[in-house]
Short mmCIF file of C-alpha atoms in Angstrom, two decimals:
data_model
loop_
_atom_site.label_atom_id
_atom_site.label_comp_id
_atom_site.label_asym_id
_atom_site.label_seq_id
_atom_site.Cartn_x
_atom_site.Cartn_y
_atom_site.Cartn_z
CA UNK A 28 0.18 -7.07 -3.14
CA UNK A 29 2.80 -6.90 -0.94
CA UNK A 30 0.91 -8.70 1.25
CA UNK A 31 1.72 -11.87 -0.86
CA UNK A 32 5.48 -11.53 0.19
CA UNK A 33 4.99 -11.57 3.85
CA UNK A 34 2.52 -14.71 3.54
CA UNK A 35 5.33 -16.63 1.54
CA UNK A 36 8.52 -15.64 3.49
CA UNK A 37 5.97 -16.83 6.46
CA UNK A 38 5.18 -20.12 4.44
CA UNK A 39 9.38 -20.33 4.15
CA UNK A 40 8.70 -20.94 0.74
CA UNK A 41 10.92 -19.13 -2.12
CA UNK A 42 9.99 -17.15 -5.30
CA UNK A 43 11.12 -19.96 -7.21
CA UNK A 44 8.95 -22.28 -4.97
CA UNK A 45 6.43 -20.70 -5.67
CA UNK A 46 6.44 -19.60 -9.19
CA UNK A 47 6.64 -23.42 -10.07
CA UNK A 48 3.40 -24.67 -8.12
CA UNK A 49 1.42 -21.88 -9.33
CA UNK A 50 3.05 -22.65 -13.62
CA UNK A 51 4.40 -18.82 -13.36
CA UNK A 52 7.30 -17.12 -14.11
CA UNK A 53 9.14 -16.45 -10.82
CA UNK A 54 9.40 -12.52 -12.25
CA UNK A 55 5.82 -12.90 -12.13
CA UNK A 56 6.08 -13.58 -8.25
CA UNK A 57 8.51 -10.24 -8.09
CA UNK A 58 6.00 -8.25 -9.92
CA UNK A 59 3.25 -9.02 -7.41
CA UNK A 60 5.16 -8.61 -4.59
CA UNK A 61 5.96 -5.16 -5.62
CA UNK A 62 2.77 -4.02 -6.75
CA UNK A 63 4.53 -3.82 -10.58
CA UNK A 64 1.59 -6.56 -11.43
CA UNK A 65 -1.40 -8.43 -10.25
CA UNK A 66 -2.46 -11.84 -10.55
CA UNK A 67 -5.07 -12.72 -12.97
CA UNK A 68 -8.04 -12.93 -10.81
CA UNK A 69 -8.68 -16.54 -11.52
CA UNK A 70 -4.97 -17.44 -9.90
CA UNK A 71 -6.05 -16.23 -6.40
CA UNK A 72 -7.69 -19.16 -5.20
CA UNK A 73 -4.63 -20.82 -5.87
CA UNK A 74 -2.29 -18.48 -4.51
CA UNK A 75 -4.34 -18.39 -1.33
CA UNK A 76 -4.09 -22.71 -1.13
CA UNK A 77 -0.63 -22.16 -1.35
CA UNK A 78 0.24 -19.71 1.35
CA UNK A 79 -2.82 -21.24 3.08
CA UNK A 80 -4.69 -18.06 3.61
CA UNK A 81 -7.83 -15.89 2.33
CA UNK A 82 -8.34 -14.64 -1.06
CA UNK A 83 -8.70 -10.85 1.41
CA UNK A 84 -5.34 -12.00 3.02
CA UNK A 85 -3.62 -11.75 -0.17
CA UNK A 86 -4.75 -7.66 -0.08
CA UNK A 87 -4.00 -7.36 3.26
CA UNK A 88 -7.63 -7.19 4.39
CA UNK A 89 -8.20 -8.47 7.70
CA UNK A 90 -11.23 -9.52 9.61
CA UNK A 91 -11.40 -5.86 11.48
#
């Protein structure tokens, strides 16, 4: 999931930021962004609303 760092750094939003919209720890956020965890499924669509991207965006899918 690093994916998920990139799309928030490019968002200019912060760990913190972030782990309080989503109701998260912000060592949750850490985890994801270094593959040490993954969201539950259910938390994507949210995640993706906030860094206003895909659900595949998040995996670092593209189109292609």
């Amino acid at each position: 999931m690093l994916a998920i760092k990139r799309l928030r750094e490019r968002k200019g939003i912060t760990q913190m930021q972030m782990a309080a919209a989503l109701n998260v720890s912000r060592g949750s956020i850490a985890m994801w962004e270094t593959d040490r965890a993954f969201p539950r499924a259910e938390m994507l669509p949210a995640i993706a609303r906030l860094l206003e991207c895909k659900i595949d965006d998040l995996y670092g899918k593209d189109d292609g």
